[in-house]
Amino acid sequence: MVSAQLHFLCLLTLYLTCGYGEEGKFSGPLKPMTFSIFEGQEPSQVIFQFKTNPPAVTFELTGETDGIFKIEKDGLLYHTRALDRETRAVHHLQLAALDSHGAIVDGPVPITIEVKDINDNRPTFLQSKYEGSVRQNSRPGKPFMYVNATDLDDPATPNGQLFYQIVIQLPQINDVMYFQIDSKTGAISLTPEGSQELDPVKNPSYNLVVSVKDMGGQSENSFSDTTYVDISIRENIWKAPEPVEIRENSTDPHPIKITQVQWNDPGAQYSLVNKEKLSPFPFSIDQEGNIYVTQALDREEKNSHVFFATAKDENGKPLAYPLEIYVKVIDINDNPPTCLSPVTVFEVQENEPLGNSIGIFEAHDMDEANNINSILKYKLVDQTPKVPSDGLFLIGEYEGKVQLSKQSLKKQDSPQYNLSIEVSDVDFKTLCYIQVNVIDINDQIPIFETSNYGSKTLSEDTAIGSTILIIQATDADEPFTGSSKILYKIVQGDTEGRLEVVTDPTTNAGYVKIKKPLDFETQPVSSIVFQAENPEPLVKGIEYNASSFASFELIVTDVNEVPVFPQRIFQANVSEDAAVGSRVGNVTARDPEGLTVSYSLKGNMRGWLKIDSVTGEIFSAAPLDRETESAYRVQVVATEVGGSSLSSTADFHLVLTDVNDNPPRLAKDYTGLFFCHPLSAPGSLIFEVTDDDQQSLRRPKFTFALGREGLQSDWEVSKINGTHARLSTRHTRFEEQVYNIPIRINDGGQPPMEGTVFLPVTFCQCVEGSCFRPAGRQDGIPTVGMAVGILLTTFLVIGIILAVVFIRMRKDKVENPQSPENKPLRS
């Protein structure tokens, strides 16, 4: 008795010193709960204190206690020795509250103890030594053997996550690893270096030391184990053949064998891969690995072919990497030289010095480049006209450079010369043509017709694109050439680029136009200076002078303008729970004339905003609600004070950020839920919930619980995912009626919102899988007894009416007897 009291006092002291007495955190009412406890902890550790109300006086703990878990009469749950996850990972307990007679007054409820893993087991290889083999040149990264280890710790935690690593490779040449291992699977394969360098002649075998660590290899405190791996290297005969050369346009009978490939073992199935998508594909392979060309090839059509040979097993699975087959087509001289164009046009200025290059003439030969078959020779065979003499030009024999050979040209002698060029290779000759145009030199500058175009007065609202002035300069060089074409530019007085000058290509007239809006307030008077110049450079010794410049004065008059906003759209972000009167944004506008600007709102349909007419500051005027309108749009009107009271508008967009202010609700109507009565087995129904707040990927999903603890013996609600849950029956003993089951839902937001929804579940008789419910009495519809009473009353009233009519008729007949003889005659 004293020992038990001391043990209880020890637990109580531990409970109080550890802070377990805090209500709601380490103690609470009897309800289903789950606790997580690390294995290996010291015994007599307090887990939780359950509380209950009279008449309960003690608790009873059953289930998978394994003699470890105990509970005191006051509800103190603890364990008496260290837990071991490898012995039992989860303990399923049942806890009930008992009265003084030992009868259950609450529960039992499920208590789940999850034993959390600690790293207390070492990984172990299944074998102390492994043996394997691989062929040289095998595909890197393709496993040829595996090593395996096991760890008793929880594989879902880092404690049981294994990390494989090659520690030693012998021999290791030049510190290069020829082998690699998948750190997670233990699959051993070649590295790219190993695929290239392994040679059974140099080193027929290799030895590896492989380690395995737990904790994913990421902790200095992880456990490890090692094993040995012996690998033998076998020779690989699956090798790409030497490049093949085939002379084009062969007349020999086809197919012709050109090379061969061979797999290491017999029985391989060979095929060619036409990656260049040639149609038809001019190569084939037989099942001995012999490769053939099936038709004559044309080098000018394709000078080389690259395709691949594959070897597969009987299941069609590749045995190794495909081999690249390279075929070069050898050229023969079967193409004459060709001219790049019917006529090649060169231009030369009339003062060009002797020996200067006029241009490089090129022809083309489709035979192989840098080959005797494609080397071309050029020869000038004719000049037209031959004025002032023949032989004015020469051409380089191999380079094709055309030069002046006797004298400079004059356009008045001839504006154009036509040259005939003979182009030849070893076997063929072709005639090509060159046209040489003699062009005028730019030795005349543009001259303005007047140096001063006076002044021009414009209002500042003159439309963009308007022509305000036409200027004119002339050039004495040859018309319609780069020497006589005139370009105008503004060199002074328009730093803002408000004007532009467009040249008429026919008349060289310059049209001065408005490019950007004029501004009286910025620059009321401008002295504009134009320069006229040619696109072609002037010849040496000629310079532009004052004759190529002209000026005019631009006077801008004032126009009353509307206030100007710095931007068309203003946007602000604010939380939907912002207090009424909070500042949410600011809008400003400037009047070009410097007048004061007054602000107002337009389109404020919900009355959510108000604006300071002087400063343009915008405030909330009513509670905001993102679910009603997530982006509230109004217009800000800026009106000048005084003057003409002109106004302009800009858009203000208020984007409301979400606050978690809506409780969860059912996603749709669930009035049709039913179970067929009587239940043959417990059943379940799935329902979906949502809320009206903005959904976020980072936001916790919904959690579900029954709305009343008293329903837990009949019903169970379990979470399927973040939005769906399952309502299940715990037994089959339900009456044929409608049950409204309250479900408590929490959205896990900040702050969390919780709501209770009701699922109406009907237990009814079923006919062919559908719920059959006899029609009951409805409001406004009489019962059968009422209907019979109404019908009898109706018949009774009708009978009374008929009786009254019959009696009245008999009375009238007695009071007024008439015989046929006494009937009055009709007139």
GROMACS .gro file of C-alpha atoms in nm, residues 573-807:
model
  235
  573ASN     CA    1  -0.442   4.640  -5.216
  574VAL     CA    2  -0.616   4.630  -4.879
  575SER     CA    3  -0.744   4.363  -4.645
  576GLU     CA    4  -1.120   4.314  -4.653
  577ASP     CA    5  -1.135   4.364  -4.275
  578ALA     CA    6  -0.993   4.716  -4.295
  579ALA     CA    7  -1.171   4.945  -4.051
  580VAL     CA    8  -1.417   5.200  -4.185
  581GLY     CA    9  -1.229   5.526  -4.239
  582SER     CA   10  -0.898   5.354  -4.323
  583ARG     CA   11  -0.683   5.519  -4.589
  584VAL     CA   12  -0.669   5.281  -4.886
  585GLY     CA   13  -0.500   5.486  -5.160
  586ASN     CA   14  -0.412   5.824  -5.306
  587VAL     CA   15  -0.475   5.975  -5.652
  588THR     CA   16  -0.328   6.300  -5.781
  589ALA     CA   17  -0.374   6.506  -6.094
  590ARG     CA   18  -0.209   6.825  -6.223
  591ASP     CA   19  -0.375   7.112  -6.408
  592PRO     CA   20  -0.147   7.232  -6.693
  593GLU     CA   21  -0.256   7.592  -6.625
  594GLY     CA   22  -0.170   7.559  -6.255
  595LEU     CA   23  -0.528   7.578  -6.129
  596THR     CA   24  -0.634   7.399  -5.810
  597VAL     CA   25  -0.782   7.051  -5.868
  598SER     CA   26  -1.085   6.910  -5.684
  599TYR     CA   27  -1.148   6.534  -5.662
  600SER     CA   28  -1.469   6.330  -5.655
  601LEU     CA   29  -1.573   5.968  -5.713
  602LYS     CA   30  -1.788   5.826  -5.991
  603GLY     CA   31  -1.935   5.477  -6.012
  604ASN     CA   32  -1.911   5.418  -5.634
  605MET     CA   33  -2.210   5.182  -5.659
  606ARG     CA   34  -2.168   5.010  -5.322
  607GLY     CA   35  -2.065   5.326  -5.137
  608TRP     CA   36  -1.752   5.158  -5.006
  609LEU     CA   37  -1.518   5.451  -5.069
  610LYS     CA   38  -1.492   5.826  -5.017
  611ILE     CA   39  -1.227   6.073  -5.138
  612ASP     CA   40  -1.076   6.388  -4.992
  613SER     CA   41  -1.167   6.651  -5.249
  614VAL     CA   42  -0.848   6.849  -5.178
  615THR     CA   43  -0.572   6.588  -5.136
  616GLY     CA   44  -0.710   6.299  -5.345
  617GLU     CA   45  -0.668   6.057  -5.054
  618ILE     CA   46  -0.919   5.771  -5.068
  619PHE     CA   47  -1.072   5.616  -4.755
  620SER     CA   48  -1.307   5.328  -4.683
  621ALA     CA   49  -1.659   5.451  -4.613
  622ALA     CA   50  -1.829   5.121  -4.532
  623PRO     CA   51  -1.732   4.762  -4.441
  624LEU     CA   52  -1.556   4.583  -4.728
  625ASP     CA   53  -1.629   4.224  -4.836
  626ARG     CA   54  -1.404   4.034  -5.076
  627GLU     CA   55  -1.664   3.761  -5.126
  628THR     CA   56  -1.912   4.022  -5.258
  629GLU     CA   57  -1.659   4.189  -5.489
  630SER     CA   58  -1.288   4.103  -5.492
  631ALA     CA   59  -1.181   4.402  -5.703
  632TYR     CA   60  -1.382   4.721  -5.649
  633ARG     CA   61  -1.352   4.965  -5.940
  634VAL     CA   62  -1.447   5.334  -5.933
  635GLN     CA   63  -1.355   5.640  -6.134
  636VAL     CA   64  -1.181   5.943  -5.987
  637VAL     CA   65  -1.293   6.273  -6.140
  638ALA     CA   66  -1.040   6.560  -6.128
  639THR     CA   67  -1.202   6.901  -6.190
  640GLU     CA   68  -1.017   7.230  -6.217
  641VAL     CA   69  -1.136   7.491  -5.967
  642GLY     CA   70  -1.211   7.816  -6.151
  643GLY     CA   71  -1.159   7.865  -6.521
  644SER     CA   72  -1.387   7.647  -6.733
  645SER     CA   73  -1.421   7.374  -6.466
  646LEU     CA   74  -1.284   7.114  -6.708
  647SER     CA   75  -1.247   6.763  -6.573
  648SER     CA   76  -1.082   6.432  -6.654
  649THR     CA   77  -1.110   6.084  -6.509
  650ALA     CA   78  -0.883   5.796  -6.406
  651ASP     CA   79  -0.966   5.448  -6.285
  652PHE     CA   80  -0.904   5.340  -5.927
  653HIS     CA   81  -0.898   4.966  -5.859
  654LEU     CA   82  -0.916   4.849  -5.499
  655VAL     CA   83  -0.809   4.483  -5.472
  656LEU     CA   84  -0.937   4.320  -5.154
  657THR     CA   85  -0.720   4.055  -4.995
  658ASP     CA   86  -0.895   3.773  -4.819
  659VAL     CA   87  -0.956   3.735  -4.447
  660ASN     CA   88  -1.079   3.407  -4.311
  661ASP     CA   89  -1.429   3.524  -4.212
  662ASN     CA   90  -1.660   3.258  -4.357
  663PRO     CA   91  -1.736   2.930  -4.177
  664PRO     CA   92  -1.729   2.603  -4.369
  665ARG     CA   93  -2.051   2.480  -4.530
  666LEU     CA   94  -2.174   2.186  -4.737
  667ALA     CA   95  -2.071   2.214  -5.100
  668LYS     CA   96  -2.418   2.107  -5.222
  669ASP     CA   97  -2.761   1.988  -5.109
  670TYR     CA   98  -2.749   1.647  -4.942
  671THR     CA   99  -3.122   1.592  -4.878
  672GLY     CA  100  -3.125   1.263  -5.071
  673LEU     CA  101  -2.891   1.059  -4.848
  674PHE     CA  102  -3.037   0.724  -4.742
  675PHE     CA  103  -2.961   0.370  -4.623
  676CYS     CA  104  -3.183   0.072  -4.699
  677HIS     CA  105  -3.355  -0.049  -4.382
  678PRO     CA  106  -3.272  -0.276  -4.215
  679LEU     CA  107  -2.894  -0.248  -4.257
  680SER     CA  108  -2.719  -0.573  -4.336
  681ALA     CA  109  -2.377  -0.425  -4.255
  682PRO     CA  110  -2.241  -0.086  -4.143
  683GLY     CA  111  -2.243   0.161  -4.432
  684SER     CA  112  -2.096   0.497  -4.517
  685LEU     CA  113  -2.173   0.812  -4.715
  686ILE     CA  114  -1.932   1.068  -4.864
  687PHE     CA  115  -1.990   1.442  -4.847
  688GLU     CA  116  -1.800   1.750  -4.958
  689VAL     CA  117  -1.755   2.087  -4.782
  690THR     CA  118  -1.630   2.426  -4.887
  691ASP     CA  119  -1.628   2.787  -4.771
  692ASP     CA  120  -1.654   3.123  -4.943
  693ASP     CA  121  -1.307   3.249  -4.854
  694GLN     CA  122  -1.027   3.261  -5.109
  695GLN     CA  123  -0.865   2.920  -5.145
  696SER     CA  124  -0.488   2.894  -5.103
  697LEU     CA  125  -0.253   2.606  -5.177
  698ARG     CA  126  -0.071   2.669  -4.848
  699ARG     CA  127  -0.389   2.690  -4.644
  700PRO     CA  128  -0.464   2.390  -4.416
  701LYS     CA  129  -0.758   2.180  -4.529
  702PHE     CA  130  -1.080   2.110  -4.342
  703THR     CA  131  -1.098   1.887  -4.035
  704PHE     CA  132  -1.413   1.701  -3.937
  705ALA     CA  133  -1.574   1.580  -3.612
  706LEU     CA  134  -1.919   1.478  -3.490
  707GLY     CA  135  -2.119   1.768  -3.354
  708ARG     CA  136  -2.217   1.581  -3.034
  709GLU     CA  137  -2.017   1.328  -2.834
  710GLY     CA  138  -2.333   1.125  -2.772
  711LEU     CA  139  -2.340   1.026  -3.140
  712GLN     CA  140  -2.002   0.849  -3.129
  713SER     CA  141  -2.154   0.513  -3.040
  714ASP     CA  142  -2.373   0.523  -3.353
  715TRP     CA  143  -2.178   0.726  -3.604
  716GLU     CA  144  -1.820   0.795  -3.710
  717VAL     CA  145  -1.685   1.072  -3.934
  718SER     CA  146  -1.344   1.028  -4.101
  719LYS     CA  147  -1.144   1.259  -4.326
  720ILE     CA  148  -1.077   1.149  -4.685
  721ASN     CA  149  -0.887   1.456  -4.804
  722GLY     CA  150  -0.890   1.831  -4.749
  723THR     CA  151  -1.248   1.876  -4.875
  724HIS     CA  152  -1.422   1.537  -4.847
  725ALA     CA  153  -1.515   1.320  -4.552
  726ARG     CA  154  -1.699   0.993  -4.491
  727LEU     CA  155  -1.992   0.951  -4.249
  728SER     CA  156  -2.013   0.587  -4.138
  729THR     CA  157  -2.251   0.387  -3.919
  730ARG     CA  158  -2.094   0.195  -3.629
  731HIS     CA  159  -2.369  -0.072  -3.618
  732THR     CA  160  -2.688  -0.180  -3.797
  733ARG     CA  161  -2.946  -0.117  -3.524
  734PHE     CA  162  -3.116   0.194  -3.663
  735GLU     CA  163  -3.487   0.269  -3.679
  736GLU     CA  164  -3.671   0.353  -3.999
  737GLN     CA  165  -3.667   0.731  -3.977
  738VAL     CA  166  -3.466   1.044  -4.067
  739TYR     CA  167  -3.153   1.123  -3.862
  740ASN     CA  168  -3.008   1.476  -3.875
  741ILE     CA  169  -2.639   1.426  -3.798
  742PRO     CA  170  -2.447   1.738  -3.689
  743ILE     CA  171  -2.092   1.759  -3.830
  744ARG     CA  172  -1.845   2.009  -3.684
  745ILE     CA  173  -1.600   2.142  -3.949
  746ASN     CA  174  -1.290   2.357  -3.892
  747ASP     CA  175  -1.113   2.530  -4.183
  748GLY     CA  176  -0.776   2.565  -4.010
  749GLY     CA  177  -0.742   2.926  -4.125
  750GLN     CA  178  -0.606   3.231  -3.945
  751PRO     CA  179  -0.813   3.287  -3.744
  752PRO     CA  180  -0.978   2.945  -3.770
  753MET     CA  181  -1.350   2.938  -3.853
  754GLU     CA  182  -1.570   2.654  -3.739
  755GLY     CA  183  -1.921   2.567  -3.840
  756THR     CA  184  -2.171   2.290  -3.779
  757VAL     CA  185  -2.366   2.142  -4.069
  758PHE     CA  186  -2.646   1.886  -4.056
  759LEU     CA  187  -2.658   1.582  -4.282
  760PRO     CA  188  -3.013   1.438  -4.309
  761VAL     CA  189  -2.977   1.059  -4.341
  762THR     CA  190  -3.293   0.855  -4.405
  763PHE     CA  191  -3.330   0.486  -4.315
  764CYS     CA  192  -3.607   0.349  -4.537
  765GLN     CA  193  -3.728   0.040  -4.716
  766CYS     CA  194  -3.576   0.004  -5.061
  767VAL     CA  195  -3.727  -0.109  -5.389
  768GLU     CA  196  -3.474  -0.193  -5.660
  769GLY     CA  197  -3.207   0.010  -5.485
  770SER     CA  198  -3.424   0.319  -5.438
  771CYS     CA  199  -3.575   0.449  -5.117
  772PHE     CA  200  -3.951   0.370  -5.091
  773ARG     CA  201  -4.138   0.602  -4.853
  774PRO     CA  202  -4.524   0.574  -4.826
  775ALA     CA  203  -4.695   0.906  -4.876
  776GLY     CA  204  -4.789   1.058  -4.541
  777ARG     CA  205  -5.041   1.326  -4.463
  778GLN     CA  206  -4.942   1.667  -4.595
  779ASP     CA  207  -5.070   2.008  -4.491
  780GLY     CA  208  -5.388   2.101  -4.683
  781ILE     CA  209  -5.466   1.740  -4.786
  782PRO     CA  210  -5.757   1.570  -4.590
  783THR     CA  211  -5.724   1.229  -4.433
  784VAL     CA  212  -5.930   0.932  -4.558
  785GLY     CA  213  -6.183   0.975  -4.274
  786MET     CA  214  -6.217   1.344  -4.350
  787ALA     CA  215  -6.266   1.269  -4.720
  788VAL     CA  216  -6.546   1.014  -4.644
  789GLY     CA  217  -6.716   1.261  -4.409
  790ILE     CA  218  -6.703   1.538  -4.670
  791LEU     CA  219  -6.849   1.306  -4.933
  792LEU     CA  220  -7.139   1.192  -4.708
  793THR     CA  221  -7.218   1.553  -4.610
  794THR     CA  222  -7.227   1.649  -4.979
  795PHE     CA  223  -7.476   1.367  -5.057
  796LEU     CA  224  -7.690   1.467  -4.758
  797VAL     CA  225  -7.713   1.832  -4.869
  798ILE     CA  226  -7.805   1.725  -5.223
  799GLY     CA  227  -8.079   1.495  -5.081
  800ILE     CA  228  -8.225   1.776  -4.869
  801ILE     CA  229  -8.233   2.012  -5.167
  802LEU     CA  230  -8.411   1.752  -5.385
  803ALA     CA  231  -8.666   1.680  -5.106
  804VAL     CA  232  -8.747   2.051  -5.066
  805VAL     CA  233  -8.795   2.091  -5.441
  806PHE     CA  234  -9.022   1.781  -5.458
  807ILE     CA  235  -9.242   1.899  -5.167
   0.00000   0.00000   0.00000
